[in-house]
GROMACS .gro file of C-alpha atoms in nm:
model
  401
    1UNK     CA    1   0.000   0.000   0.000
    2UNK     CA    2   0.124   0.306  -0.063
    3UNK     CA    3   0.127   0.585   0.151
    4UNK     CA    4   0.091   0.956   0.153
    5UNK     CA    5   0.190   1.082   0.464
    6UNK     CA    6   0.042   1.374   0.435
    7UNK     CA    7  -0.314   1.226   0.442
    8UNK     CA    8  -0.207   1.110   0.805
    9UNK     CA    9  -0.228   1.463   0.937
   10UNK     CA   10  -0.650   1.457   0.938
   11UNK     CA   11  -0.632   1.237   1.229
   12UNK     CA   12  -0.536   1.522   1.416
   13UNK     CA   13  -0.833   1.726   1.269
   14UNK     CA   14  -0.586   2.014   1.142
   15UNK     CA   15  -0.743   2.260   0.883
   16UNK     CA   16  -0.651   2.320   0.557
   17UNK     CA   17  -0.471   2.636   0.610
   18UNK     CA   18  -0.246   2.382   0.829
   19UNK     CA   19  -0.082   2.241   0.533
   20UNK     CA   20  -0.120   2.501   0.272
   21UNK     CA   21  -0.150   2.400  -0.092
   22UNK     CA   22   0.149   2.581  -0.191
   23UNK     CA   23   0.368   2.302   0.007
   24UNK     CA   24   0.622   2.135  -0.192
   25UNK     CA   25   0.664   2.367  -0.485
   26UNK     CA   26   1.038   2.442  -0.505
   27UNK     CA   27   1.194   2.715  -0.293
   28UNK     CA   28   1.424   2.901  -0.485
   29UNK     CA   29   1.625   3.044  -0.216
   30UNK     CA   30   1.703   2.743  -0.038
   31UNK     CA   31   1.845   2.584  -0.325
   32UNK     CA   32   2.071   2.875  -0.395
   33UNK     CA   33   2.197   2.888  -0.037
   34UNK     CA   34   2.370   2.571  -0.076
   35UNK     CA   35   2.601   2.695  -0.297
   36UNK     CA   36   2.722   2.917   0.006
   37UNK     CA   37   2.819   2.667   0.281
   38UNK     CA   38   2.985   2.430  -0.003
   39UNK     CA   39   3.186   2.740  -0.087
   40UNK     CA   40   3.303   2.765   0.304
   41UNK     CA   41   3.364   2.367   0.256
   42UNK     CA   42   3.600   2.406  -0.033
   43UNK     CA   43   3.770   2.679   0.152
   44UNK     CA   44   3.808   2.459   0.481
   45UNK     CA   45   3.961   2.206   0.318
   46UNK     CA   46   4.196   2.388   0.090
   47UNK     CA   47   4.333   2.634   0.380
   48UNK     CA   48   4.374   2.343   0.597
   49UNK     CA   49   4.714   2.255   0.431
   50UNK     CA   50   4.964   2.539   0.404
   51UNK     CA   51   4.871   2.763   0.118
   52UNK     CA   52   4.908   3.141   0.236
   53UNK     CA   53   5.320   3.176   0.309
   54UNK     CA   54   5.271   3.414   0.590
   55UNK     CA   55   5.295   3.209   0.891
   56UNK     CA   56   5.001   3.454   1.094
   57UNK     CA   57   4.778   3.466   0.768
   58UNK     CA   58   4.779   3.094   0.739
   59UNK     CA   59   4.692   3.042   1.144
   60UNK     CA   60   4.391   3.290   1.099
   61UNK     CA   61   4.279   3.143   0.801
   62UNK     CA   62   4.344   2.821   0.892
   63UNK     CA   63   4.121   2.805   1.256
   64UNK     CA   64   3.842   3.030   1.116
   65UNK     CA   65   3.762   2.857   0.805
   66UNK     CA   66   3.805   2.493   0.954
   67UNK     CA   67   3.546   2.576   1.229
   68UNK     CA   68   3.272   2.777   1.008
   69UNK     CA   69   3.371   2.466   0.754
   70UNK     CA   70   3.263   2.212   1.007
   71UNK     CA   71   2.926   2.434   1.089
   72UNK     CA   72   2.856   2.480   0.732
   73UNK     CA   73   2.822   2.089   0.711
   74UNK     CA   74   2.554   2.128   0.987
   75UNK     CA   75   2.357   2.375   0.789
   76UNK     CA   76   2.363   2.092   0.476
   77UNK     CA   77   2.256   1.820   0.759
   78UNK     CA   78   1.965   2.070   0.908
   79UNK     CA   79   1.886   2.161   0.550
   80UNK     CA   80   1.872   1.804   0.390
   81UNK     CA   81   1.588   1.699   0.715
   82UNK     CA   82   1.427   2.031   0.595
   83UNK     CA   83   1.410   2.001   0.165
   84UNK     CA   84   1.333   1.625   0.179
   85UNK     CA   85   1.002   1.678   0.422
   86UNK     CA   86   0.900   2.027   0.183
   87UNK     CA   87   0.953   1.761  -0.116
   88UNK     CA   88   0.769   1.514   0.040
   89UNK     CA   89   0.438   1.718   0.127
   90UNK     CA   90   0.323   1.660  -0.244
   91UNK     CA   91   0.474   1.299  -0.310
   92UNK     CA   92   0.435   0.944  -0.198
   93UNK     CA   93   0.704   0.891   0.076
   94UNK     CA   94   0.720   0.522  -0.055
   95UNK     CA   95   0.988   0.263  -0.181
   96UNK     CA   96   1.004   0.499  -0.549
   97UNK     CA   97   1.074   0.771  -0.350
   98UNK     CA   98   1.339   0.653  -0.100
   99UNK     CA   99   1.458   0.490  -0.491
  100UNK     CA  100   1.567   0.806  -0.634
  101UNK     CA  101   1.684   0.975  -0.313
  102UNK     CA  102   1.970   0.704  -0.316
  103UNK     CA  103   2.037   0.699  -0.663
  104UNK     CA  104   2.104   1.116  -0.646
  105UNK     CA  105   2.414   0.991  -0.434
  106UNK     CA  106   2.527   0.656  -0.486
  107UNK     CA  107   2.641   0.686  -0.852
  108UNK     CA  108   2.815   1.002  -0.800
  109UNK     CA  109   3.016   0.826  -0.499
  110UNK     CA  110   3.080   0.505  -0.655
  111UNK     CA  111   3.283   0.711  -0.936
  112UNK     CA  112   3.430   0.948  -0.683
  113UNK     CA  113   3.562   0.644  -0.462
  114UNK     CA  114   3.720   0.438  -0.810
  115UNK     CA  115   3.895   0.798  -0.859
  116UNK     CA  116   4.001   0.802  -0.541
  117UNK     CA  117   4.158   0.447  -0.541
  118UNK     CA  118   4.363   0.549  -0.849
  119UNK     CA  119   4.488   0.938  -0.698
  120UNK     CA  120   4.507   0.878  -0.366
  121UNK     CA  121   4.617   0.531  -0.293
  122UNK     CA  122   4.469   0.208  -0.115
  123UNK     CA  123   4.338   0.255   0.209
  124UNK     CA  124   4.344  -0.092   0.316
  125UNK     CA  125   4.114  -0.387   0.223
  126UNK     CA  126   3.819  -0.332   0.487
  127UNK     CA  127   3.857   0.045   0.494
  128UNK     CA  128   3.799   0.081   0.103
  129UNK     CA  129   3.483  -0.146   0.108
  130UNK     CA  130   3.317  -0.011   0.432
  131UNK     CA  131   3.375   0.345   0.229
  132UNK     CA  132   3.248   0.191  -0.111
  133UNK     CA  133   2.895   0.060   0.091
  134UNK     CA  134   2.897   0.366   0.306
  135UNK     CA  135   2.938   0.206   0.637
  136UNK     CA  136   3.291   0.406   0.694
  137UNK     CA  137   3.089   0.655   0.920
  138UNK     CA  138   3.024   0.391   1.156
  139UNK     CA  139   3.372   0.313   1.272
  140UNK     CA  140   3.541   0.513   1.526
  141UNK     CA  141   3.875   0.501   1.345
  142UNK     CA  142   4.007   0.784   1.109
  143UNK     CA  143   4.158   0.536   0.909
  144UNK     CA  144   3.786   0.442   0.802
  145UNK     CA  145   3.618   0.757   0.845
  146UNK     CA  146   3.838   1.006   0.707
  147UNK     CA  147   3.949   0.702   0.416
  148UNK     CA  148   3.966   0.780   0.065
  149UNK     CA  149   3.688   1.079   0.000
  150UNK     CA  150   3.689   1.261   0.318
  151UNK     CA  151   3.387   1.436   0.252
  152UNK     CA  152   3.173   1.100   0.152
  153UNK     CA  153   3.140   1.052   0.535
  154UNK     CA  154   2.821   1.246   0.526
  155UNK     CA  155   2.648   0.984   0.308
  156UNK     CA  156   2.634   0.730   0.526
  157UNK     CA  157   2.417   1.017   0.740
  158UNK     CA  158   2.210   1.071   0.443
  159UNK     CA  159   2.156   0.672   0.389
  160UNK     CA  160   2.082   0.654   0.747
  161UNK     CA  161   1.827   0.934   0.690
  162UNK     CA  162   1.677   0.841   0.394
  163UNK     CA  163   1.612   0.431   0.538
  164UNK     CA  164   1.417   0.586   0.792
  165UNK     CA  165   1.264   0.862   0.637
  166UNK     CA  166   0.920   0.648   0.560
  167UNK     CA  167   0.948   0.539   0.937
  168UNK     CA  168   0.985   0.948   1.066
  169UNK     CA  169   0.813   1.115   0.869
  170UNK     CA  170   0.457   0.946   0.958
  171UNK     CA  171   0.539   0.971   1.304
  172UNK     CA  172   0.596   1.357   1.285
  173UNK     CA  173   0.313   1.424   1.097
  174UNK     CA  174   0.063   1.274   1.337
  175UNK     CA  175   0.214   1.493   1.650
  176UNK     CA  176   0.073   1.811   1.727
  177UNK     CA  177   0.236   2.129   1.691
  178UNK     CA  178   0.297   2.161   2.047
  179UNK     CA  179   0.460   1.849   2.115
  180UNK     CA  180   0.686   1.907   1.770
  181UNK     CA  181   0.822   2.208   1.958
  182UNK     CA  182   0.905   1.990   2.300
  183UNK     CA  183   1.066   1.742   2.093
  184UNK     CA  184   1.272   1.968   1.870
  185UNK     CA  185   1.409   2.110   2.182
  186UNK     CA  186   1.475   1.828   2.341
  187UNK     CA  187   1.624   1.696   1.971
  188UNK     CA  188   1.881   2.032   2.005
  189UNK     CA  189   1.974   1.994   2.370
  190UNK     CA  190   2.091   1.670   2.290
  191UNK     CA  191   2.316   1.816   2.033
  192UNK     CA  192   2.428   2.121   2.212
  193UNK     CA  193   2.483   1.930   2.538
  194UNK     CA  194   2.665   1.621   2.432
  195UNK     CA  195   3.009   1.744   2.389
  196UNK     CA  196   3.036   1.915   2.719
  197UNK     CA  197   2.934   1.609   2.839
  198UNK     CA  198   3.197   1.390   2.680
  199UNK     CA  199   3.435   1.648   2.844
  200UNK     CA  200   3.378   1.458   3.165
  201UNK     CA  201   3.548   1.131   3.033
  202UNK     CA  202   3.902   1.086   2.976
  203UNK     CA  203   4.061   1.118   2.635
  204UNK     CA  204   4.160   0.831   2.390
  205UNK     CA  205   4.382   0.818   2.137
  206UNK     CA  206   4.400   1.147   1.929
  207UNK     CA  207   4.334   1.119   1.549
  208UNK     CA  208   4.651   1.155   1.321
  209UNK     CA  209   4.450   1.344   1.064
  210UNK     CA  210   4.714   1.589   0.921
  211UNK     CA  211   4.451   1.856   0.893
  212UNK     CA  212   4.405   1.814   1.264
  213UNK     CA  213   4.807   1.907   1.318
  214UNK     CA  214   4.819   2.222   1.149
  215UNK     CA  215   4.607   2.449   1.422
  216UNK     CA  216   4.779   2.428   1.807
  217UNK     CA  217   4.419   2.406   1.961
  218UNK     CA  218   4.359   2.027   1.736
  219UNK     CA  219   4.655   1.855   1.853
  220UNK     CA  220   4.491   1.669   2.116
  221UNK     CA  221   4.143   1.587   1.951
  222UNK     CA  222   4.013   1.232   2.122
  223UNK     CA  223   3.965   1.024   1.885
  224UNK     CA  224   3.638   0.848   1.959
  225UNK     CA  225   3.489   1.167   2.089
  226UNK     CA  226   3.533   1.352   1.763
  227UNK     CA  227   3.374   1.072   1.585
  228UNK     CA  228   3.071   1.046   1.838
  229UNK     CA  229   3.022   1.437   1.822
  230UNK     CA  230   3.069   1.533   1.452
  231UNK     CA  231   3.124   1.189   1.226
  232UNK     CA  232   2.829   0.896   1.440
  233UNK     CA  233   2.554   0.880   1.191
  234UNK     CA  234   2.213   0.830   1.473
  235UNK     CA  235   2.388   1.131   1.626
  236UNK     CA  236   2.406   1.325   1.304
  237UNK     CA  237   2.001   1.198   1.225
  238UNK     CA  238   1.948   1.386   1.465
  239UNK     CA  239   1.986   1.683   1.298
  240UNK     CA  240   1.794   1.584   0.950
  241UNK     CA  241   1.484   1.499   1.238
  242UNK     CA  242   1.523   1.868   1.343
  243UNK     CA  243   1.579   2.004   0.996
  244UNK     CA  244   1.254   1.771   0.940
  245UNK     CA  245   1.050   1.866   1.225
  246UNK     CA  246   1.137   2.296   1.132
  247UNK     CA  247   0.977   2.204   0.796
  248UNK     CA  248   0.669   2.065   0.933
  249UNK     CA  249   0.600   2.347   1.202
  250UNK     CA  250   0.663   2.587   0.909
  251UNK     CA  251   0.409   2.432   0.699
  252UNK     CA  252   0.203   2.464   0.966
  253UNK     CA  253   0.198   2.816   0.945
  254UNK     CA  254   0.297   2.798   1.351
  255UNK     CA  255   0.664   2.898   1.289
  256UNK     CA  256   0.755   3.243   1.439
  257UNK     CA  257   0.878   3.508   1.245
  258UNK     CA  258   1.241   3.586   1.361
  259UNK     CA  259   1.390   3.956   1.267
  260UNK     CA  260   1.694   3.890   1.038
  261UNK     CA  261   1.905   4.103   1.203
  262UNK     CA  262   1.836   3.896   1.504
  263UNK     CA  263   1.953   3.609   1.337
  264UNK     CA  264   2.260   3.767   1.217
  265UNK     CA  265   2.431   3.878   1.578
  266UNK     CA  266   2.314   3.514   1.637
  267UNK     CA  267   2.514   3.377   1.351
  268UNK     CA  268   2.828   3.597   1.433
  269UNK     CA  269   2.851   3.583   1.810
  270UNK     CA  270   2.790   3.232   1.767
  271UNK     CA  271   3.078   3.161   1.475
  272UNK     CA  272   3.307   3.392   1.692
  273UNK     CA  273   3.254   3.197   2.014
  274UNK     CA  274   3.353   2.903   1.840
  275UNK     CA  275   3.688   3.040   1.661
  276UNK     CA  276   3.849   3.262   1.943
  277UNK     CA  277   3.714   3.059   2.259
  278UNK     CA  278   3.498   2.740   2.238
  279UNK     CA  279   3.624   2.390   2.321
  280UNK     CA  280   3.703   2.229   2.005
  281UNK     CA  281   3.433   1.927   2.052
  282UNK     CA  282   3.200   2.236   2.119
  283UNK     CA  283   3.278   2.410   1.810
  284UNK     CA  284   3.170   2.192   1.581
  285UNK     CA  285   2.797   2.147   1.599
  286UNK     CA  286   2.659   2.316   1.975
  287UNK     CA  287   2.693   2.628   1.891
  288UNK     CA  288   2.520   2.733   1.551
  289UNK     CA  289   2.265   2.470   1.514
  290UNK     CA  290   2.009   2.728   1.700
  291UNK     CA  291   2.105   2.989   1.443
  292UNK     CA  292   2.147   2.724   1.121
  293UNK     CA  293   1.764   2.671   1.212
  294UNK     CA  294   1.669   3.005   1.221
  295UNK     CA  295   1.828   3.083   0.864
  296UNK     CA  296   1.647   2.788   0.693
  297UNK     CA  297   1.342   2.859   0.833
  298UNK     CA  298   1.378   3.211   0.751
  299UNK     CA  299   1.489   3.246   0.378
  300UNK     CA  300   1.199   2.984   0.326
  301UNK     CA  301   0.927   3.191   0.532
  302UNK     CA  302   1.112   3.506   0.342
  303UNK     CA  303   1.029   3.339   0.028
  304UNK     CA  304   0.703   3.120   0.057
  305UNK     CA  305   0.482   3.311   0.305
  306UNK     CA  306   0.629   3.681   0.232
  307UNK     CA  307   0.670   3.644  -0.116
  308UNK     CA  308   1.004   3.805  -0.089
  309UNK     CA  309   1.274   3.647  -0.300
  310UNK     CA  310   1.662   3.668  -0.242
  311UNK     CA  311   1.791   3.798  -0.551
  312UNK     CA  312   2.107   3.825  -0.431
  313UNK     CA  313   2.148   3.483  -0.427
  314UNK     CA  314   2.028   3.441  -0.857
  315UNK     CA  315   2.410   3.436  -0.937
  316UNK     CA  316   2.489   3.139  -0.725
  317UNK     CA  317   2.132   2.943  -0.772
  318UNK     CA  318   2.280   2.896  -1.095
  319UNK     CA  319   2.566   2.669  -0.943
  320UNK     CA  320   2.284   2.499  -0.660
  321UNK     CA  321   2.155   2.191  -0.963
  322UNK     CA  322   2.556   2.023  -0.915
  323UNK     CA  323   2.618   2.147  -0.507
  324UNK     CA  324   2.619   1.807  -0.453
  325UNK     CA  325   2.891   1.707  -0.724
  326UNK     CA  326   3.123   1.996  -0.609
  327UNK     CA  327   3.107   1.889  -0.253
  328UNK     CA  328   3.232   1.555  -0.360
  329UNK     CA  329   3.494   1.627  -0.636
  330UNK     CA  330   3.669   1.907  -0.404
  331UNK     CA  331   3.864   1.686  -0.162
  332UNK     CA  332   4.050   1.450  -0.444
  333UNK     CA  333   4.094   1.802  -0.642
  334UNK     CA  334   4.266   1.927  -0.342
  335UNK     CA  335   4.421   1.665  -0.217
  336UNK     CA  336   4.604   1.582  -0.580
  337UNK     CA  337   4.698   2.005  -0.593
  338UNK     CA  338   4.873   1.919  -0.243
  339UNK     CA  339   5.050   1.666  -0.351
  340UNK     CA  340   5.187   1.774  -0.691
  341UNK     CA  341   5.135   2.136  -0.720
  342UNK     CA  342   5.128   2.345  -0.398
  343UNK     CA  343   5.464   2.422  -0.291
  344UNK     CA  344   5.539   2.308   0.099
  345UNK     CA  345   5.587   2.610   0.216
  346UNK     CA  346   5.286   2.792   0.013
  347UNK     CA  347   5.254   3.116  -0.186
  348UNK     CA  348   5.210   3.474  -0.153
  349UNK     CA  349   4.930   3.642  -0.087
  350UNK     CA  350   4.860   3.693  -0.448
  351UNK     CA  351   4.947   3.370  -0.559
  352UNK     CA  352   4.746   3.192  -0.284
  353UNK     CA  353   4.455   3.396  -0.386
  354UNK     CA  354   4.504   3.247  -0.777
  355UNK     CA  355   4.567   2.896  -0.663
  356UNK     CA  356   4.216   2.926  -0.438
  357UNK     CA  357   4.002   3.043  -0.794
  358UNK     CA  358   4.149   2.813  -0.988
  359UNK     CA  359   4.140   2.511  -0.798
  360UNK     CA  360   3.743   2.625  -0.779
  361UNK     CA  361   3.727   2.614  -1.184
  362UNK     CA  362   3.865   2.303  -1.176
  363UNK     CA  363   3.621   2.156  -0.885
  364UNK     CA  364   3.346   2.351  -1.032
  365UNK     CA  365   3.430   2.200  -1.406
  366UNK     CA  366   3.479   1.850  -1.279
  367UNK     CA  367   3.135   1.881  -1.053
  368UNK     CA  368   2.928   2.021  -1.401
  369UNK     CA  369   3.088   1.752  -1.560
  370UNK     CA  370   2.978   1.483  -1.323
  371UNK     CA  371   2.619   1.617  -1.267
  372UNK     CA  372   2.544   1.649  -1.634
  373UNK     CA  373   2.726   1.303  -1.731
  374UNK     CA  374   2.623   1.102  -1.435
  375UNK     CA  375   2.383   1.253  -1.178
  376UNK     CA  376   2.104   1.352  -1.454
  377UNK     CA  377   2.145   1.054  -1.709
  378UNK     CA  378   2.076   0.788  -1.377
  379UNK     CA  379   1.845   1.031  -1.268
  380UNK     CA  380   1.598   1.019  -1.585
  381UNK     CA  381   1.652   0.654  -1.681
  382UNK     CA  382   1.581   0.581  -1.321
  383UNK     CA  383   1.250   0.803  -1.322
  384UNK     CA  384   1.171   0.590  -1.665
  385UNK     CA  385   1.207   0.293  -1.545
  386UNK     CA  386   1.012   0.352  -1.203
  387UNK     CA  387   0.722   0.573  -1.408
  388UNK     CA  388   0.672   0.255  -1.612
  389UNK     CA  389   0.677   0.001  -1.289
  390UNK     CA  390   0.445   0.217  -1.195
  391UNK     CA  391   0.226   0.192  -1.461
  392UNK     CA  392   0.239  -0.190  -1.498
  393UNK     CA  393   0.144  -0.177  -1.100
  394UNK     CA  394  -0.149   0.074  -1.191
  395UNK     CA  395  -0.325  -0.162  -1.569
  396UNK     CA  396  -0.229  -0.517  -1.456
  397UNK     CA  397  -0.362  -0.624  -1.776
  398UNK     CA  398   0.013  -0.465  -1.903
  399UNK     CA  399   0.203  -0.769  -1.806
  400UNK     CA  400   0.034  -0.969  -1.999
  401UNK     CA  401   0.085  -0.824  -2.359
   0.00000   0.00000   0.00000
């Protein structure tokens, strides 16, 4: 049987200004502001290796753009629970649909992790396969998690997402509004809570990570409490659930409007906690998932219930249809320019500034190429070939002929 979701919120007798008509028609903005965060990615991983020469210029850059690069992966989480329940207002959340979620990812990695094998070398037997199947996130050793695509680690959050999406889903839908709001709390708490409480335990063995060498306040990273802070994937879930939860309070016309500039000191008292003073555990998720919420929720209420669009963000929206495929092809990009190119003790300030744009061609190039070779081609055959299952499924007399 397949199932709407949707039709699940009657049984709570909401009206149908509840769940407005409008729901699940594409929000611009939100696309567009992908491109943003995948931009602070890039530049996370590229500064993390020496590439300004000036010893003071490379510190600064180095600890501001790692930390904002490991909230801007929060803000893809948050947004990812948040697109996927909008999407899902006006479709079947059933097997087709769970279908071509995983096939917008698993193609793209599978050629991403053969690329890898050939320019960065063999991780190891076990660690090559458990990042193949996307279990790599799983295992509280860098030598699997951070193996081969570094970035890929997030998939096995989205897998873990998606499998119980059709489980989630229902079960938020059928909650009132009021208890959505105690249990996104509750959901954030966790999340802002958890590494102060892991500060109580005693340290393990530190991760080896070279991009965890190169700022003094990462040399002595635990190990396992990295992983069970930033990397577990039910910890991460927890974050598409909130991401998921925002999206169905919005729809509900019963989330607040927050002033921008509100948000904004938010956003920057929050990202400058985190650089100048913040534990490093703390830094990476606690302290901007209150304000990553608040912008989602925002731009879409901006766009949907004002009717306001952000043109400023037109120029990027044009780069939001292959985020994905950048955010993938980056690291090997990178990590290849490191190797070959870059010289070890970087460049000027000049130089550094033209190695940054044109290692972002190249990543941008190679991402195009990927989405419009790969991503769409599996895409549309896929969309074929479910369309006509579902067809069959629909005139049973089909199979016959």
């Amino acid at each position: 049987m397949k199932l709407n979701v949707w039709t699940t919120i009657g049984r709570r007798k909401m009206t149908a200004r509840a769940v407005p008509t409008q729901m699940g028609v594409p929000l611009q903005s939100l696309a567009g502001i992908r491109v943003l965060p995948a931009l602070l990615i890039f530049l996370a991983h590229a500064l993390q290796y020496r590439v300004f020469r000036d010893d003071n210029l490379h510190l600064a850059t180095t600890q501001i753009f790692n930390k904002v690069g490991y909230e801007s992966v929060s803000f893809f989480i948050v947004l990812s629970g948040f697109i996927i329940t909008w999407v899902a207002s006006r479709q079947r959340v059933n097997g087709e649909f769970i279908a071509r979620r995983f096939l917008k990812i698993v193609p793209s990695h599978v050629i991403l992790w053969g690329i890898c094998l050939v320019v960065l070398g063999w991780p190891g037997l076990l660690p090559a396969i458990a990042n193949l199947v996307l279990v790599h996130g799983w295992v509280p050793n860098d030598s699997y998690f951070f193996s081969l695509n570094v970035p890929a680690w997030t998939l096995c959050v989205e897998v873990l997402f998606y499998g119980t999406f059709p489980l989630v889903l229902p079960w938020i839908t059928r909650r009132s509004t009021k208890l959505l709001w105690i249990l996104g709390t509750a959901l954030a708490t966790v999340v802002i809570l958890l590494p102060w409480v892991l500060s109580i335990f005693p340290d393990g063995r530190t991760l080896s990570e070279p991009a965890f060498l190169t700022g003094a306040d990462q040399v002595d990273v635990s190990q396992w409490k990295f992983w069970l802070v930033y990397l577990f994937p039910p910890i991460r879930l927890i974050e598409c659930v909130i991401g998921a939860i925002v999206c169905t309070i919005f729809m509900r016309r019963s989330w607040p409007t927050v002033s921008p500039y509100l948000v904004a000191i938010l956003t920057v008292l929050a990202i400058v906690y985190a650089t100048l003073w913040a534990p490093f555990l703390v830094a990476l998720t606690s302290l901007t998932l209150v304000p990553i919420v608040l912008i989602v929720a925002g731009i879409a209420n901006a766009e949907w219930r004002l009717g306001r669009s952000h043109a400023w963000l037109s120029p990027v929206a044009t780069l939001a249809p292959f985020t994905f495929s950048f955010y993938l092809v980056q690291w090997p990009i990178i990590t290849v320019w490191t190797k070959y190119v870059r010289p070890a003790d970087g460049y000027e300030l000049w130089g550094a500034l033209g190695a940054l744009c044109m290692l972002f061609v190249v990543a941008t190039s190679m991402a195009y190429s990927l989405h419009r070779l790969i991503e769409r081609p599996v895409v549309h055959i896929a969309r074929g070939f479910l369309g006509r299952r579902r067809a069959r499924n629909r005139n049973p007399q089909t199979r016959s002929t």
